[in-house]
XYZ file of N, CA and C in Angstrom:
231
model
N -19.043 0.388 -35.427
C -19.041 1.382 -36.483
C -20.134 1.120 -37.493
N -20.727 -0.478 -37.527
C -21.491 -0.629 -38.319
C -22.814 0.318 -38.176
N -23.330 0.581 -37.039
C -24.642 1.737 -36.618
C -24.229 3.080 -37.582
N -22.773 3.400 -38.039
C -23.388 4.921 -38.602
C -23.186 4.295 -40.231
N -22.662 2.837 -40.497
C -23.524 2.892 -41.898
C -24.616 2.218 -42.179
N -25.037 1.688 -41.487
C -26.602 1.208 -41.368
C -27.599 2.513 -41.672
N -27.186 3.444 -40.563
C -28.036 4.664 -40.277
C -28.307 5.535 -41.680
N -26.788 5.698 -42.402
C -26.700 5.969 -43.623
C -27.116 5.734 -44.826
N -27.307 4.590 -44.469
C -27.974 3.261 -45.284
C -29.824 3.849 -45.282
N -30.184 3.846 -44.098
C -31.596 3.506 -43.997
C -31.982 5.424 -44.762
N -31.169 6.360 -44.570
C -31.409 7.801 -44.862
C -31.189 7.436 -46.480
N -30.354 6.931 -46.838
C -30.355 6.714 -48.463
C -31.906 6.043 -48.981
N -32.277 5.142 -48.552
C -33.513 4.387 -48.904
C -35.014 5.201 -48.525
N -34.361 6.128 -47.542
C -35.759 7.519 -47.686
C -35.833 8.431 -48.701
N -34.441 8.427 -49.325
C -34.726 9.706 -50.259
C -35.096 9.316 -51.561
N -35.007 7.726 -51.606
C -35.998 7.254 -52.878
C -34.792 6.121 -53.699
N -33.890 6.031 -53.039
C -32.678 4.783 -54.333
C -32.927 3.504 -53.533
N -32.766 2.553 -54.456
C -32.950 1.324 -55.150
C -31.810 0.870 -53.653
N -32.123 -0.244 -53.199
C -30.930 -1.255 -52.070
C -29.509 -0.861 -52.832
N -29.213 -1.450 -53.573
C -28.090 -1.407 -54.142
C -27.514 -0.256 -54.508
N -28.105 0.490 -54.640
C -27.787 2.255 -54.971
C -27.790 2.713 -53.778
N -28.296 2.661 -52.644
C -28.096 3.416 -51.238
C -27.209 2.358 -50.844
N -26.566 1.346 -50.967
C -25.695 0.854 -50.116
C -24.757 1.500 -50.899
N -24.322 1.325 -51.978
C -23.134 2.094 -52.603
C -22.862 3.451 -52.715
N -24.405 4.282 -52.514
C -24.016 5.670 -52.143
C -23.479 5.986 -50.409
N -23.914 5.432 -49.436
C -23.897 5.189 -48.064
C -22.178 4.838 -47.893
N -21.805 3.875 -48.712
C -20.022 3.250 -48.640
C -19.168 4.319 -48.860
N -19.543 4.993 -49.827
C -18.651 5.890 -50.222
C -18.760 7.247 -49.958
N -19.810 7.747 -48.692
C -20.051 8.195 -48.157
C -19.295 8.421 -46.673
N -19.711 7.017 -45.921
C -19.194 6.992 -44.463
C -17.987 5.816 -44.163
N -17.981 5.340 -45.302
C -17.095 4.405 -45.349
C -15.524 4.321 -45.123
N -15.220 5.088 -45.261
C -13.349 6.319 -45.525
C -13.475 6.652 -43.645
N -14.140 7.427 -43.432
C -14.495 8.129 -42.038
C -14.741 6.260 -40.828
N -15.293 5.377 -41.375
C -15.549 4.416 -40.334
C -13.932 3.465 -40.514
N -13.427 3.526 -41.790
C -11.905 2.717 -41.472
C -11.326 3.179 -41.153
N -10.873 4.938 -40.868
C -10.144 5.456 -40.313
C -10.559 5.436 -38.837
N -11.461 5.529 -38.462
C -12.156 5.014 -37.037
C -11.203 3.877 -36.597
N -12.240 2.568 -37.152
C -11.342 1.242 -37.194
C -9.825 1.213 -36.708
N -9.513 1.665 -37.484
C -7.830 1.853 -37.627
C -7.140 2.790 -36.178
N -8.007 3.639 -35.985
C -6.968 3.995 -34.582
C -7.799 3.559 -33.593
N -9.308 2.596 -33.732
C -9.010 1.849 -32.693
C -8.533 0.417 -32.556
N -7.553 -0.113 -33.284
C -6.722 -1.293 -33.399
C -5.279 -0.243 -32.934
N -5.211 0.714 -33.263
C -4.041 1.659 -32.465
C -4.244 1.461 -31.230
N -5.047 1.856 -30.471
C -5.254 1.961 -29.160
C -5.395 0.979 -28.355
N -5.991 -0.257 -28.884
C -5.747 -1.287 -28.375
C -4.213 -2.301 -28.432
N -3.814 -2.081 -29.473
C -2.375 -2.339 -29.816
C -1.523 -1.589 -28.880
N -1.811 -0.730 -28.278
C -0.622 0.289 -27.497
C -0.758 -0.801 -26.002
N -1.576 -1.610 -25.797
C -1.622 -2.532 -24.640
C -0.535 -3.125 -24.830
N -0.224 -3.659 -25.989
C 0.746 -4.754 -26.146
C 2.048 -4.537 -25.316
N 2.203 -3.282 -25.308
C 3.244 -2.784 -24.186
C 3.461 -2.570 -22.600
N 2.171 -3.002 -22.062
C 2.032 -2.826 -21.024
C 2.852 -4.047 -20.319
N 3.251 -3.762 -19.231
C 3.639 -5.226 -18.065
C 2.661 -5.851 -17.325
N 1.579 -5.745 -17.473
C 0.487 -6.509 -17.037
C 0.078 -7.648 -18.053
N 0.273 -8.839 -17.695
C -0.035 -9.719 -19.090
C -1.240 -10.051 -19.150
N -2.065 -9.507 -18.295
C -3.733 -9.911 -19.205
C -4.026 -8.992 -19.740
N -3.322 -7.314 -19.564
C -3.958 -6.397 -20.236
C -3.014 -6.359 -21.889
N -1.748 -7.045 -21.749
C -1.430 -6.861 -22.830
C -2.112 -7.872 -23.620
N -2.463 -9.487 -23.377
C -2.694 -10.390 -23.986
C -4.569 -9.610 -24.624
N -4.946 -9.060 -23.364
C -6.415 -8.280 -24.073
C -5.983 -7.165 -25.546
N -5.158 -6.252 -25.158
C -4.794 -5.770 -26.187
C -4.467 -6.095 -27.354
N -3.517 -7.253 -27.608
C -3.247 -7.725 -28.935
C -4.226 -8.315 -29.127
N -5.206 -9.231 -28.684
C -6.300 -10.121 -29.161
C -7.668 -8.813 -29.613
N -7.822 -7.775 -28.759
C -8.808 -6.788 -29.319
C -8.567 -5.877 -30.384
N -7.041 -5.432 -30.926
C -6.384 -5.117 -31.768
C -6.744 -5.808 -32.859
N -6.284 -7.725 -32.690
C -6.551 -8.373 -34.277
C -7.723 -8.589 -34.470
N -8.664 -8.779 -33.147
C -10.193 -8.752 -33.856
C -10.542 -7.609 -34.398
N -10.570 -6.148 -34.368
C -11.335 -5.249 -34.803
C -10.611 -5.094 -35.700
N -9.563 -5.401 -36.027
C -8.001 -5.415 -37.660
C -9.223 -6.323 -38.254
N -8.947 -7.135 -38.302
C -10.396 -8.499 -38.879
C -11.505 -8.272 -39.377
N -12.363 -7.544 -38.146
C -13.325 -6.861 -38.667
C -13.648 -5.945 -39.615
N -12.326 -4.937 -39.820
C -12.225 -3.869 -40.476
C -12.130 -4.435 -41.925
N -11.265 -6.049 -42.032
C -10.936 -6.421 -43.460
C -12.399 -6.986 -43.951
N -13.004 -7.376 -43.179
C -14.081 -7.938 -43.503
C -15.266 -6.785 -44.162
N -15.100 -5.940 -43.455
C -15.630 -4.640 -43.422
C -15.273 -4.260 -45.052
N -14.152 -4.144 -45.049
C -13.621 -3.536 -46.584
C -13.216 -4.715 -47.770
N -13.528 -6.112 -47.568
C -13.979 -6.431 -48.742
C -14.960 -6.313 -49.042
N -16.480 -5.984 -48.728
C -17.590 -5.929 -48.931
C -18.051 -4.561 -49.403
């Protein structure tokens, strides 16, 4: 998800603002739209957890808490 605020990022710094002003216009921009992303895909991978196959469930919960992780990491910054 990081590519569409990068992308956002680099279109802010063409139209003429300061690093710090296009990253904070760019966040609050695509930022809402990329955790809701995030978020149903830790859904979708979480729905493994139910499966009877135990490598696909053990993949599921482990790809679930990494991109959960990512997302927090994502949104303290």
């Amino acid at each position: 998800y990081a590519i569409h605020v990068i992308h956002d990022y680099y279109e802010e710094l063409k139209s003429g603002l300061v690093k710090e002003a296009a990253l904070q216009s760019c966040l609050e921009k695509v930022g809402g739209a990329v955790i809701m992303a995030g978020l149903t895909t830790v859904a979708g991978f979480a729905s493994l957890v139910f499966n009877d196959i135990v490598p696909l469930r053990d993949f599921g919960s482990f790809t679930a808490l990494g991109v959960f992780f990512a997302l927090l990491v994502y949104s303290y910054f």
